[in-house]
CSV table of C-alpha atoms in Angstrom, one decimal:
chain,number,residue,atom,x,y,z
A,263,MET,CA,28.0,-70.5,-118.0
A,264,LYS,CA,28.9,-67.3,-119.2
A,265,LYS,CA,32.5,-65.5,-119.7
A,266,ILE,CA,32.4,-61.8,-119.0
A,267,LEU,CA,35.2,-60.0,-119.9
A,268,PHE,CA,35.6,-57.2,-117.5
A,269,THR,CA,36.6,-53.5,-119.0
A,270,HIS,CA,36.6,-50.2,-118.1
A,271,SER,CA,36.6,-46.7,-120.1
A,272,TYR,CA,39.4,-44.3,-117.7
A,273,PHE,CA,42.4,-44.3,-120.2
A,274,TYR,CA,45.1,-42.2,-118.5
A,275,GLN,CA,46.5,-41.7,-121.4
A,276,PHE,CA,43.7,-40.0,-122.5
A,277,ASP,CA,43.7,-37.9,-119.1
A,278,GLN,CA,48.0,-35.8,-119.7
A,279,LYS,CA,47.5,-34.4,-116.5
A,280,GLN,CA,47.0,-37.6,-114.9
A,281,TRP,CA,49.0,-39.6,-117.0
A,282,ASN,CA,52.1,-37.0,-116.3
A,283,THR,CA,52.1,-37.8,-112.9
A,284,HIS,CA,53.2,-41.4,-113.2
A,285,GLN,CA,50.8,-42.6,-110.0
A,286,PRO,CA,48.1,-45.0,-112.1
A,287,TYR,CA,45.9,-46.6,-109.5
A,288,PRO,CA,44.5,-50.1,-111.1
A,289,PRO,CA,40.6,-50.7,-111.6
A,290,LEU,CA,39.6,-50.9,-108.0
A,291,GLY,CA,35.7,-51.2,-108.5
A,292,THR,CA,36.2,-53.1,-111.4
A,293,ILE,CA,38.4,-55.8,-110.2
A,294,TYR,CA,35.4,-56.1,-107.5
A,295,ALA,CA,32.7,-56.8,-110.0
A,296,ALA,CA,35.1,-58.9,-111.2
A,297,ALA,CA,35.8,-60.9,-107.9
A,298,VAL,CA,31.9,-60.8,-107.0
A,299,MET,CA,31.3,-63.0,-110.5
A,300,ARG,CA,33.7,-65.3,-110.0
A,301,GLU,CA,32.5,-66.4,-106.9
A,302,ALA,CA,29.3,-66.4,-108.5
A,303,GLY,CA,30.7,-69.5,-110.4
A,304,TYR,CA,31.0,-67.4,-113.9
A,305,GLU,CA,34.1,-67.5,-116.2
A,306,VAL,CA,35.8,-64.1,-115.5
A,307,SER,CA,38.9,-61.9,-117.0
A,308,LEU,CA,39.9,-58.3,-117.7
A,309,PHE,CA,40.9,-55.8,-120.2
A,310,ASP,CA,42.8,-53.2,-118.1
A,311,THR,CA,42.7,-50.0,-120.5
A,312,ALA,CA,44.1,-48.2,-117.6
A,313,LEU,CA,47.7,-47.5,-119.3
A,314,ILE,CA,47.5,-48.3,-122.9
A,315,ASP,CA,46.6,-45.8,-125.8
A,316,SER,CA,43.8,-47.1,-127.7
A,317,PRO,CA,40.3,-48.8,-127.1
A,318,GLU,CA,41.3,-50.6,-130.6
A,319,LEU,CA,43.5,-53.2,-128.6
A,320,ILE,CA,40.1,-54.8,-127.6
A,321,ILE,CA,39.5,-56.6,-130.4
A,322,PRO,CA,42.0,-58.9,-130.1
A,323,VAL,CA,41.3,-60.0,-126.8
A,324,ILE,CA,37.4,-60.2,-128.2
A,325,LYS,CA,38.3,-62.6,-131.1
A,326,LYS,CA,40.5,-64.9,-128.4
A,327,ASP,CA,38.2,-65.0,-125.0
A,328,LYS,CA,34.7,-64.9,-127.4
A,329,PRO,CA,32.8,-63.7,-124.2
A,330,ASP,CA,29.1,-63.3,-123.6
A,331,SER,CA,29.3,-60.1,-121.7
A,332,LEU,CA,31.4,-57.2,-121.9
A,333,VAL,CA,31.1,-55.7,-118.7
A,334,ILE,CA,32.3,-51.7,-119.1
A,335,TYR,CA,32.8,-51.5,-115.4
A,336,ASP,CA,34.1,-47.6,-114.1
A,337,ASP,CA,36.4,-47.7,-111.4
A,338,GLY,CA,33.7,-45.8,-108.8
A,339,PHE,CA,36.0,-45.2,-106.2
A,340,ASN,CA,38.0,-43.5,-109.2
A,341,TYR,CA,36.6,-39.9,-108.0
A,342,LEU,CA,37.5,-38.9,-111.4
A,343,THR,CA,35.6,-41.0,-113.3
A,344,LYS,CA,32.7,-38.8,-112.0
A,345,MET,CA,33.5,-35.9,-113.5
A,346,CYS,CA,32.5,-37.2,-117.2
A,347,LEU,CA,35.2,-36.8,-119.4
A,348,THR,CA,33.9,-36.4,-122.3
A,349,ASN,CA,37.4,-38.2,-123.7
A,350,MET,CA,36.1,-41.6,-121.1
A,351,ARG,CA,32.8,-41.2,-122.6
A,352,GLU,CA,33.8,-41.8,-126.4
A,353,ALA,CA,35.9,-44.5,-125.7
A,354,ALA,CA,33.3,-46.5,-123.9
A,355,PHE,CA,30.9,-46.0,-127.0
A,356,ARG,CA,33.5,-47.1,-129.1
A,357,ILE,CA,34.7,-49.8,-126.6
A,358,ALA,CA,30.7,-50.6,-126.8
A,359,GLU,CA,30.5,-50.4,-130.6
A,360,ILE,CA,33.1,-52.6,-131.3
A,361,ALA,CA,32.4,-55.7,-128.7
A,362,LYS,CA,28.4,-55.1,-130.6
A,363,LYS,CA,30.0,-56.0,-134.2
A,364,ASN,CA,30.6,-59.2,-132.5
A,365,GLY,CA,27.7,-59.8,-131.3
A,366,ILE,CA,28.3,-60.1,-127.5
A,367,THR,CA,26.3,-58.3,-124.5
A,368,VAL,CA,27.3,-54.8,-124.0
A,369,ILE,CA,27.3,-53.5,-120.0
A,370,GLU,CA,27.9,-50.5,-118.5
A,371,SER,CA,27.8,-49.2,-115.1
A,372,SER,CA,30.1,-45.7,-114.1
A,373,SER,CA,29.1,-42.5,-112.9
A,374,ASP,CA,28.1,-41.1,-116.5
A,375,ALA,CA,26.1,-43.5,-117.5
A,376,THR,CA,24.1,-43.3,-114.2
A,377,ASP,CA,23.4,-40.2,-114.7
A,378,HIS,CA,23.1,-39.9,-118.9
A,379,TYR,CA,21.8,-43.5,-119.5
A,380,ASP,CA,19.6,-42.9,-122.4
A,381,LYS,CA,23.2,-41.9,-124.4
A,382,TYR,CA,24.4,-44.8,-123.7
A,383,LEU,CA,21.2,-46.8,-124.9
A,384,ASP,CA,21.8,-45.2,-127.8
A,385,ARG,CA,25.7,-46.1,-128.3
A,386,ASN,CA,25.5,-49.8,-128.8
A,387,VAL,CA,25.3,-50.3,-124.5
A,388,ASP,CA,22.8,-53.3,-124.6
A,389,PHE,CA,22.0,-52.8,-120.4
A,390,VAL,CA,23.7,-49.6,-117.7
A,391,ILE,CA,23.6,-50.5,-114.3
A,392,ILE,CA,22.2,-47.8,-111.9
A,393,GLY,CA,23.8,-47.0,-109.0
A,394,GLU,CA,25.8,-49.1,-106.7
A,395,GLY,CA,26.2,-52.6,-109.4
A,396,GLU,CA,27.5,-56.0,-108.1
A,397,THR,CA,24.1,-57.0,-106.7
A,398,THR,CA,22.2,-55.8,-109.9
A,399,LEU,CA,25.2,-57.2,-112.2
A,400,LYS,CA,24.7,-60.8,-110.6
A,401,GLU,CA,21.5,-60.6,-111.2
A,402,LEU,CA,21.6,-59.4,-114.7
A,403,ILE,CA,24.1,-62.1,-115.2
A,404,ASN,CA,22.2,-64.9,-114.4
A,405,LYS,CA,18.7,-63.3,-116.2
A,406,LEU,CA,21.0,-64.0,-119.8
A,407,ASP,CA,22.5,-67.4,-118.3
A,408,LYS,CA,19.3,-68.5,-118.2
A,409,ASN,CA,18.0,-66.9,-121.5
A,410,GLU,CA,15.3,-65.2,-119.5
A,411,ASN,CA,13.6,-61.8,-120.8
A,412,ASP,CA,12.1,-60.6,-117.3
A,413,PHE,CA,14.1,-58.2,-116.9
A,414,GLU,CA,11.7,-55.6,-115.8
A,415,ASN,CA,12.3,-57.6,-112.2
A,416,ILE,CA,15.9,-56.4,-111.7
A,417,ASP,CA,16.4,-53.5,-109.6
A,418,GLY,CA,18.8,-50.4,-110.5
A,419,ILE,CA,19.0,-51.5,-114.4
A,420,ALA,CA,17.5,-49.2,-117.7
A,421,PHE,CA,17.8,-51.2,-120.8
A,422,LYS,CA,15.3,-51.0,-124.0
A,423,LYS,CA,12.5,-52.8,-124.3
A,424,ASP,CA,10.5,-52.1,-128.7
A,425,GLY,CA,12.1,-49.1,-128.9
A,426,LYS,CA,11.5,-47.3,-125.4
A,427,ILE,CA,14.1,-47.0,-122.8
A,428,ILE,CA,13.1,-48.8,-119.5
A,429,LYS,CA,14.5,-47.4,-115.6
A,430,THR,CA,13.8,-49.7,-112.8
A,431,SER,CA,13.3,-49.3,-109.6
A,432,SER,CA,16.2,-48.3,-107.4
A,433,ARG,CA,19.1,-50.7,-105.6
A,434,GLN,CA,19.1,-50.8,-102.5
A,435,ILE,CA,23.3,-50.4,-101.5
A,436,LEU,CA,25.2,-52.7,-99.8
A,437,LYS,CA,26.0,-52.3,-95.8
A,438,GLU,CA,28.0,-55.5,-95.0
A,439,LEU,CA,31.0,-54.6,-97.2
A,440,ASP,CA,32.6,-57.5,-94.7
A,441,THR,CA,30.6,-59.9,-97.0
A,442,LEU,CA,31.8,-58.7,-100.0
A,443,PRO,CA,34.9,-61.4,-101.6
A,444,LEU,CA,38.0,-59.4,-102.1
A,445,PRO,CA,39.3,-57.1,-105.5
A,446,ALA,CA,40.5,-60.2,-108.1
A,447,TRP,CA,43.6,-58.6,-107.6
A,448,ASN,CA,45.2,-61.8,-110.1
A,449,LEU,CA,43.7,-60.5,-112.7
A,450,ILE,CA,45.7,-56.9,-112.8
A,451,ASN,CA,49.2,-56.6,-114.3
A,452,ILE,CA,50.4,-55.1,-111.1
A,453,ASP,CA,54.2,-55.0,-112.9
A,454,ASP,CA,53.0,-52.5,-114.7
A,455,TYR,CA,52.5,-50.5,-113.0
A,456,ARG,CA,54.7,-51.2,-110.3
A,457,ASP,CA,56.8,-49.9,-113.6
A,458,ILE,CA,56.4,-46.8,-113.9
A,459,TRP,CA,55.4,-46.3,-110.2
A,460,LEU,CA,59.1,-47.0,-109.1
A,461,THR,CA,60.3,-45.8,-112.3
A,462,HIS,CA,59.4,-42.2,-111.5
A,463,ASN,CA,58.2,-41.4,-107.9
A,464,LYS,CA,60.9,-43.9,-105.9
A,465,PHE,CA,57.9,-46.0,-104.3
A,466,PHE,CA,55.0,-48.2,-105.2
A,467,ALA,CA,51.0,-47.4,-104.0
A,468,LEU,CA,47.8,-49.7,-104.6
A,469,ASN,CA,44.4,-48.2,-103.6
A,470,ILE,CA,42.5,-49.8,-101.2
A,471,ALA,CA,38.5,-49.1,-100.2
A,472,THR,CA,37.5,-49.4,-96.6
A,473,THR,CA,34.4,-47.7,-97.0
A,474,ARG,CA,31.4,-46.6,-99.8
A,475,GLY,CA,29.3,-43.5,-99.5
A,476,CYS,CA,29.7,-39.7,-97.9
A,477,PRO,CA,26.4,-38.4,-95.8
A,478,PHE,CA,27.6,-35.0,-96.1
A,479,LYS,CA,25.6,-33.1,-98.1
A,480,CYS,CA,28.4,-30.2,-99.9
A,481,ASN,CA,25.9,-29.0,-102.8
A,482,TRP,CA,28.6,-29.4,-105.9
A,483,CYS,CA,30.0,-32.7,-104.4
A,484,ALA,CA,28.2,-35.7,-107.0
A,485,LYS,CA,27.3,-39.5,-105.4
A,486,PRO,CA,26.2,-41.5,-108.3
A,487,ILE,CA,26.9,-44.7,-107.4
A,488,TYR,CA,27.3,-45.0,-103.7
A,489,GLY,CA,25.0,-42.0,-102.5
A,490,ASN,CA,24.3,-40.5,-99.0
A,491,ARG,CA,24.9,-43.7,-97.3
A,492,TYR,CA,27.5,-44.7,-95.2
A,493,ASN,CA,28.7,-47.6,-94.7
A,494,ILE,CA,32.6,-49.2,-93.8
A,495,ARG,CA,34.5,-52.3,-94.1
A,496,SER,CA,35.6,-53.1,-89.9
A,497,PRO,CA,39.2,-52.2,-89.7
A,498,LYS,CA,40.2,-56.4,-89.0
A,499,ASN,CA,38.8,-57.0,-92.8
A,500,VAL,CA,40.9,-53.7,-94.2
A,501,VAL,CA,43.9,-55.0,-92.4
A,502,ALA,CA,43.5,-58.3,-93.9
A,503,GLU,CA,43.0,-56.8,-97.2
A,504,ILE,CA,46.9,-54.8,-96.4
A,505,SER,CA,48.2,-58.0,-95.2
A,506,PHE,CA,47.6,-60.1,-98.7
A,507,LEU,CA,49.4,-56.8,-101.0
A,508,GLN,CA,51.6,-56.5,-98.9
A,509,LYS,CA,52.5,-60.5,-99.1
A,510,ASN,CA,51.8,-60.6,-102.8
A,511,PHE,CA,52.6,-58.1,-104.4
A,512,GLY,CA,55.9,-56.1,-102.1
A,513,VAL,CA,53.7,-52.8,-101.7
A,514,ASN,CA,53.8,-50.7,-98.5
A,515,HIS,CA,52.6,-47.6,-100.2
A,516,PHE,CA,48.8,-47.5,-100.4
A,517,TRP,CA,45.7,-44.4,-101.3
A,518,MET,CA,42.7,-45.0,-98.6
A,519,CYS,CA,40.1,-43.6,-101.9
A,520,ASP,CA,37.4,-43.9,-99.9
A,521,ASP,CA,35.1,-40.0,-99.9
A,522,ILE,CA,36.0,-39.9,-96.9
A,523,PHE,CA,38.2,-41.9,-94.0
A,524,GLY,CA,37.3,-43.9,-90.8
A,525,LEU,CA,34.1,-41.4,-90.2
A,526,LYS,CA,32.2,-44.4,-87.5
A,527,PRO,CA,33.6,-43.3,-84.8
A,528,GLY,CA,36.3,-45.0,-82.8
A,529,TRP,CA,36.6,-46.8,-86.5
A,530,VAL,CA,40.2,-45.2,-87.2
A,531,GLN,CA,41.4,-45.6,-83.6
A,532,GLU,CA,39.9,-49.8,-83.6
A,533,PHE,CA,42.3,-49.7,-86.8
A,534,ARG,CA,45.9,-48.5,-85.6
A,535,ASP,CA,45.3,-51.2,-82.2
A,536,ILE,CA,44.4,-54.0,-84.8
A,537,VAL,CA,47.8,-53.0,-87.6
A,538,ARG,CA,49.9,-52.0,-84.1
A,539,GLN,CA,49.2,-56.1,-83.1
A,540,SER,CA,49.5,-57.6,-86.8
A,541,GLY,CA,53.3,-56.0,-87.3
A,542,LEU,CA,52.3,-54.6,-90.6
A,543,LYS,CA,54.5,-51.4,-91.6
A,544,PHE,CA,53.2,-49.8,-94.6
A,545,LYS,CA,52.1,-45.4,-95.2
A,546,TYR,CA,49.2,-44.7,-96.4
A,547,LYS,CA,47.3,-41.7,-97.6
A,548,ILE,CA,43.3,-40.6,-97.5
A,549,GLN,CA,40.4,-38.3,-97.9
A,550,SER,CA,39.0,-36.9,-94.8
A,551,ARG,CA,37.0,-33.7,-93.6
A,552,VAL,CA,38.8,-31.2,-91.6
A,553,ASP,CA,35.8,-31.1,-88.6
A,554,LEU,CA,36.3,-35.1,-88.7
A,555,LEU,CA,40.3,-34.5,-88.3
A,556,LEU,CA,39.5,-32.7,-84.7
A,557,GLN,CA,37.4,-35.4,-82.8
A,558,GLU,CA,39.2,-36.7,-80.0
A,559,ASP,CA,42.8,-37.8,-81.1
A,560,THR,CA,42.2,-38.7,-84.7
A,561,ILE,CA,44.9,-37.2,-85.8
A,562,GLU,CA,47.0,-39.0,-83.2
A,563,ALA,CA,45.6,-42.2,-84.2
A,564,LEU,CA,46.1,-41.9,-87.7
A,565,ALA,CA,49.9,-40.9,-87.2
A,566,GLN,CA,50.4,-44.3,-85.4
A,567,SER,CA,48.9,-46.8,-87.6
A,568,GLY,CA,51.3,-45.3,-91.0
A,569,ALA,CA,48.9,-42.1,-92.4
A,570,GLU,CA,51.9,-39.8,-94.4
A,571,THR,CA,49.6,-37.7,-96.0
A,572,VAL,CA,45.8,-36.5,-95.7
A,573,TRP,CA,43.9,-34.4,-97.8
A,574,VAL,CA,41.5,-32.8,-96.7
A,575,GLY,CA,38.6,-30.6,-99.5
A,576,ALA,CA,39.5,-27.1,-97.6
A,577,GLU,CA,38.4,-25.7,-101.3
A,578,SER,CA,38.5,-21.7,-100.2
A,579,GLY,CA,39.6,-19.7,-97.5
A,580,SER,CA,36.1,-17.3,-97.5
A,581,GLN,CA,34.2,-18.5,-95.3
A,582,LYS,CA,31.3,-17.4,-97.2
A,583,ILE,CA,32.2,-19.7,-99.6
A,584,LEU,CA,31.8,-22.7,-98.1
A,585,ASP,CA,29.0,-21.4,-96.9
A,586,ALA,CA,27.7,-21.2,-99.8
A,587,MET,CA,28.3,-24.7,-100.9
A,588,ASP,CA,26.6,-26.2,-97.5
A,589,LYS,CA,30.7,-27.6,-96.6
A,590,GLY,CA,29.6,-27.6,-92.9
A,591,THR,CA,33.2,-26.6,-92.4
A,592,LYS,CA,35.2,-23.3,-91.5
A,593,VAL,CA,38.0,-21.6,-92.3
A,594,GLU,CA,39.6,-21.8,-88.2
A,595,GLU,CA,39.0,-26.0,-88.7
A,596,ILE,CA,41.5,-25.7,-91.6
A,597,GLU,CA,43.8,-23.6,-90.2
A,598,LYS,CA,44.1,-25.7,-86.5
A,599,ALA,CA,43.8,-29.7,-88.7
A,600,THR,CA,46.8,-28.4,-90.9
A,601,GLU,CA,48.7,-27.3,-87.4
A,602,LEU,CA,48.1,-30.9,-85.9
A,603,LEU,CA,48.9,-32.7,-88.9
A,604,LYS,CA,51.6,-31.0,-88.9
A,605,LYS,CA,52.6,-31.2,-85.8
A,606,ASN,CA,52.2,-35.1,-85.6
A,607,LYS,CA,55.1,-35.3,-88.7
A,608,ILE,CA,51.8,-36.2,-91.0
A,609,ARG,CA,51.8,-34.4,-94.7
A,610,VAL,CA,48.4,-32.4,-95.3
A,611,ALA,CA,47.6,-31.5,-98.8
A,612,PHE,CA,44.8,-29.3,-99.7
A,613,PHE,CA,42.1,-29.7,-102.6
A,614,LEU,CA,40.7,-26.1,-103.5
A,615,GLN,CA,38.1,-24.9,-105.7
A,616,PHE,CA,38.0,-21.7,-107.8
A,617,GLY,CA,35.4,-19.8,-109.9
A,618,TYR,CA,32.9,-21.0,-107.3
A,619,PRO,CA,29.3,-18.9,-107.7
A,620,GLY,CA,29.1,-15.2,-106.2
A,621,GLU,CA,33.0,-16.0,-105.6
A,622,THR,CA,34.7,-12.7,-105.5
A,623,LYS,CA,38.1,-10.7,-106.2
A,624,GLU,CA,38.0,-11.0,-102.6
A,625,ASP,CA,37.5,-14.1,-101.7
A,626,ILE,CA,39.9,-15.4,-103.9
A,627,ASN,CA,42.4,-13.3,-101.9
A,628,LYS,CA,41.3,-15.1,-98.6
A,629,THR,CA,41.7,-18.6,-100.2
A,630,ILE,CA,45.6,-17.4,-101.4
A,631,ASP,CA,46.5,-16.2,-98.3
A,632,MET,CA,45.0,-18.9,-96.1
A,633,VAL,CA,47.2,-21.1,-99.2
A,634,LEU,CA,50.5,-18.7,-98.1
A,635,LYS,CA,49.8,-18.6,-94.6
A,636,LEU,CA,49.8,-22.5,-93.4
A,637,MET,CA,52.0,-23.8,-96.7
A,638,PRO,CA,50.1,-27.1,-96.8
A,639,ASP,CA,52.9,-30.2,-98.3
A,640,GLU,CA,50.7,-30.0,-101.7
A,641,ILE,CA,47.9,-28.5,-103.4
A,642,GLY,CA,45.3,-29.7,-105.7
A,643,ILE,CA,43.4,-27.2,-107.8
A,644,SER,CA,40.3,-27.1,-109.8
A,645,VAL,CA,37.5,-24.6,-110.4
A,646,SER,CA,33.4,-25.7,-110.1
A,647,TYR,CA,32.1,-28.6,-112.2
A,648,PRO,CA,28.6,-28.8,-111.7
A,649,LEU,CA,28.1,-32.7,-111.7
A,650,PRO,CA,23.9,-34.2,-112.1
A,651,GLY,CA,22.6,-34.4,-109.4
A,652,THR,CA,23.8,-31.9,-107.3
A,653,LYS,CA,21.7,-28.9,-105.9
A,654,PHE,CA,24.6,-26.8,-107.5
A,655,TYR,CA,24.2,-28.2,-110.8
A,656,GLU,CA,20.1,-27.5,-110.6
A,657,ASN,CA,20.9,-23.9,-110.1
A,658,VAL,CA,23.6,-23.4,-112.9
A,659,LYS,CA,22.1,-26.4,-115.3
A,660,ASP,CA,20.7,-23.6,-118.0
A,661,GLN,CA,23.9,-21.8,-118.7
A,662,LEU,CA,25.0,-25.7,-120.3
A,663,LYS,CA,23.7,-25.7,-123.3
A,664,GLN,CA,26.9,-25.4,-125.0
A,665,LYS,CA,29.5,-26.9,-122.5
A,666,SER,CA,28.6,-29.7,-120.4
A,667,ASN,CA,31.5,-31.8,-119.9
A,668,TRP,CA,35.4,-30.9,-119.6
A,669,THR,CA,37.4,-33.8,-122.1
A,670,ASP,CA,39.4,-33.9,-119.7
A,671,SER,CA,41.0,-33.3,-115.9
A,672,ASP,CA,42.9,-30.6,-117.0
A,673,GLU,CA,40.6,-28.4,-119.3
A,674,LEU,CA,39.5,-26.2,-116.6
A,675,VAL,CA,37.0,-24.6,-118.0
A,676,LEU,CA,34.6,-22.8,-116.4
A,677,MET,CA,30.6,-24.1,-117.4
A,678,PHE,CA,28.2,-21.2,-116.0
A,679,ARG,CA,28.9,-17.6,-115.4
A,680,SER,CA,30.9,-16.3,-112.6
A,681,THR,CA,32.4,-13.0,-112.2
A,682,PHE,CA,35.8,-13.4,-113.9
A,683,PRO,CA,36.0,-14.7,-117.9
A,684,SER,CA,36.8,-18.6,-118.0
A,685,ALA,CA,40.7,-18.3,-119.3
A,686,TYR,CA,40.7,-16.6,-115.7
A,687,TYR,CA,40.1,-19.6,-113.7
A,688,LYS,CA,42.4,-21.1,-115.9
A,689,LYS,CA,45.6,-18.2,-115.5
A,690,LEU,CA,44.6,-18.1,-111.8
A,691,HIS,CA,45.7,-21.6,-110.9
A,692,ARG,CA,49.0,-21.7,-112.6
A,693,TYR,CA,49.6,-18.2,-110.8
A,694,VAL,CA,48.0,-20.0,-107.4
A,695,HIS,CA,50.5,-22.7,-108.1
A,696,LYS,CA,53.6,-20.4,-109.1
A,697,VAL,CA,52.9,-18.1,-105.8
A,698,TYR,CA,52.8,-20.7,-103.4
A,699,ARG,CA,56.2,-23.1,-105.1
A,700,ARG,CA,57.5,-20.0,-104.8
A,701,LYS,CA,57.3,-19.4,-100.7
A,702,ALA,CA,58.3,-23.4,-100.6
A,703,GLY,CA,61.1,-21.8,-102.7
A,704,ILE,CA,62.0,-19.0,-100.2
A,705,LYS,CA,61.6,-21.1,-96.8
A,706,SER,CA,64.7,-23.6,-98.2
A,707,LEU,CA,66.2,-20.9,-99.6
A,708,LYS,CA,66.7,-20.2,-95.8
A,709,ASN,CA,67.1,-23.8,-94.2
A,710,ILE,CA,69.8,-23.8,-96.7
A,711,VAL,CA,71.7,-20.6,-95.2
A,712,LEU,CA,70.9,-21.6,-91.7
A,713,ASN,CA,71.5,-24.9,-92.1
A,714,PRO,CA,74.0,-25.8,-94.7
A,715,PHE,CA,75.9,-29.2,-93.8
A,716,SER,CA,72.0,-30.5,-94.4
A,717,ILE,CA,71.4,-30.1,-98.1
A,718,SER,CA,68.9,-32.2,-99.7
A,719,ILE,CA,67.9,-32.6,-102.8
A,720,LYS,CA,65.3,-31.5,-102.7
A,721,ASN,CA,65.6,-28.3,-100.7
A,722,LEU,CA,67.9,-27.4,-103.1
A,723,ARG,CA,65.9,-27.7,-106.0
A,724,SER,CA,62.5,-26.0,-104.7
A,725,ALA,CA,64.9,-23.5,-103.1
A,726,LEU,CA,66.9,-22.7,-107.0
A,727,LEU,CA,63.3,-23.0,-108.6
A,728,THR,CA,62.2,-19.9,-106.4
A,729,PHE,CA,64.6,-18.1,-109.5
A,730,TYR,CA,62.0,-19.1,-111.9
A,731,TYR,CA,58.8,-18.8,-109.9
A,732,ILE,CA,59.9,-15.2,-108.9
A,733,PRO,CA,59.2,-13.5,-111.9
A,734,ALA,CA,56.8,-15.8,-113.1
A,735,SER,CA,54.2,-15.2,-110.7
A,736,ILE,CA,55.2,-11.1,-110.9
A,737,ILE,CA,53.6,-12.1,-114.9
A,738,ASP,CA,50.9,-13.8,-114.0
A,739,SER,CA,49.6,-11.2,-111.3
A,740,PHE,CA,49.9,-8.9,-114.0
A,741,GLN,CA,47.9,-11.1,-116.7
A,742,LEU,CA,45.8,-12.2,-114.0
A,743,LYS,CA,44.2,-8.0,-114.0
A,744,LYS,CA,44.6,-8.2,-117.7
A,745,LEU,CA,41.7,-10.9,-117.9
A,746,GLU,CA,39.4,-9.7,-114.7
A,747,THR,CA,38.2,-7.0,-116.9
A,748,ALA,CA,37.6,-8.7,-120.3
A,749,GLU,CA,35.2,-10.4,-121.8
């Protein structure tokens, strides 16, 4: 049987903003694919690029392992891989080049390759997997193992034949997720991840996927791997993996990295019941929608099963912008969900997005006012990013001739025409963080004055930083006004 070396192209150190958070996660999608191929009888190994700083480090691994195939399989559960950052694309190209020089068949599976398979086929990749990859990869490797070359019969791939690109029919996505083996966690050097987490965060977390896909149709959100279908593992299956990870790696915090956690009616409640029956104790964070959180006793069930933080796609405090995005949520729902999450002692975090076409200064102010009124526990701010395959992308693609990708997630360049120049939105990102932290600091100061005998280091630090954020936010405010009129 052929030897398969798996790798991926998300180098945290090539995305300084993410590296500086000191919260790296293993490439979950990659080790799912490795587990499927191992179950099929193949010898698999992993070159994990997450914590290293050079594609060249794969050279001694290739010399030692002598694989027949190199599979560059990006983690489709990591939302950052959807953004097609050019640092990562170039890293994938370099890894493919190294493999080809060593006579190895190169297979690529990623959001970027799905959208731009021609670019990868021109840069030393032999086969690109389009969409969800495990079943397609197994069929492809089986063909290669038998020295068969009728690749046109495999759904979900692109390759070159006689100098021409052939793209086969679409692959149907997996429905019964419980049939998948557990990810090949033993291929990961968990200690390397744990050391970074414990040094900088005082706790250690791993990532779990309970679902694939998202049925909602926000017009800026791309779904190149799992599509608009929504399939879900059973609560029993998920709890079994949590138990496995706790027993083997001593981890008690989890990032449920689904686009939407627990959408299926009753799933969250069943999950809570099985967690209680199992006697397991752990904390977890999720992504969800405010309208879903308001259904039945969802928030209470989340709290009772160990949910610590819920990230919601708030996006904007302007209903006009939410409607333009086809978000399907209301500002009032953001407010109500935030209130209920806090009431149930669950931390609430907002994803915010500025620069969407048609957004005015009034809309921006509504978003800032919403943040300062609701004061979520965390905020994550970006500017609108056109992703291939979305309605938003189609509306602005003619404006993307000079630049269509960021180099890393902190570049925050607006690549299409909007109300204000690109520099304005980069400064706006910094300004909103400062006014948010300014208000949090003032709140901490008040708590210290009212409760001087219950001071925590966190509150004291927040209070002291107020004296930085007050003048810094004022300066940013003046600079924003200048940028509003800049060409």
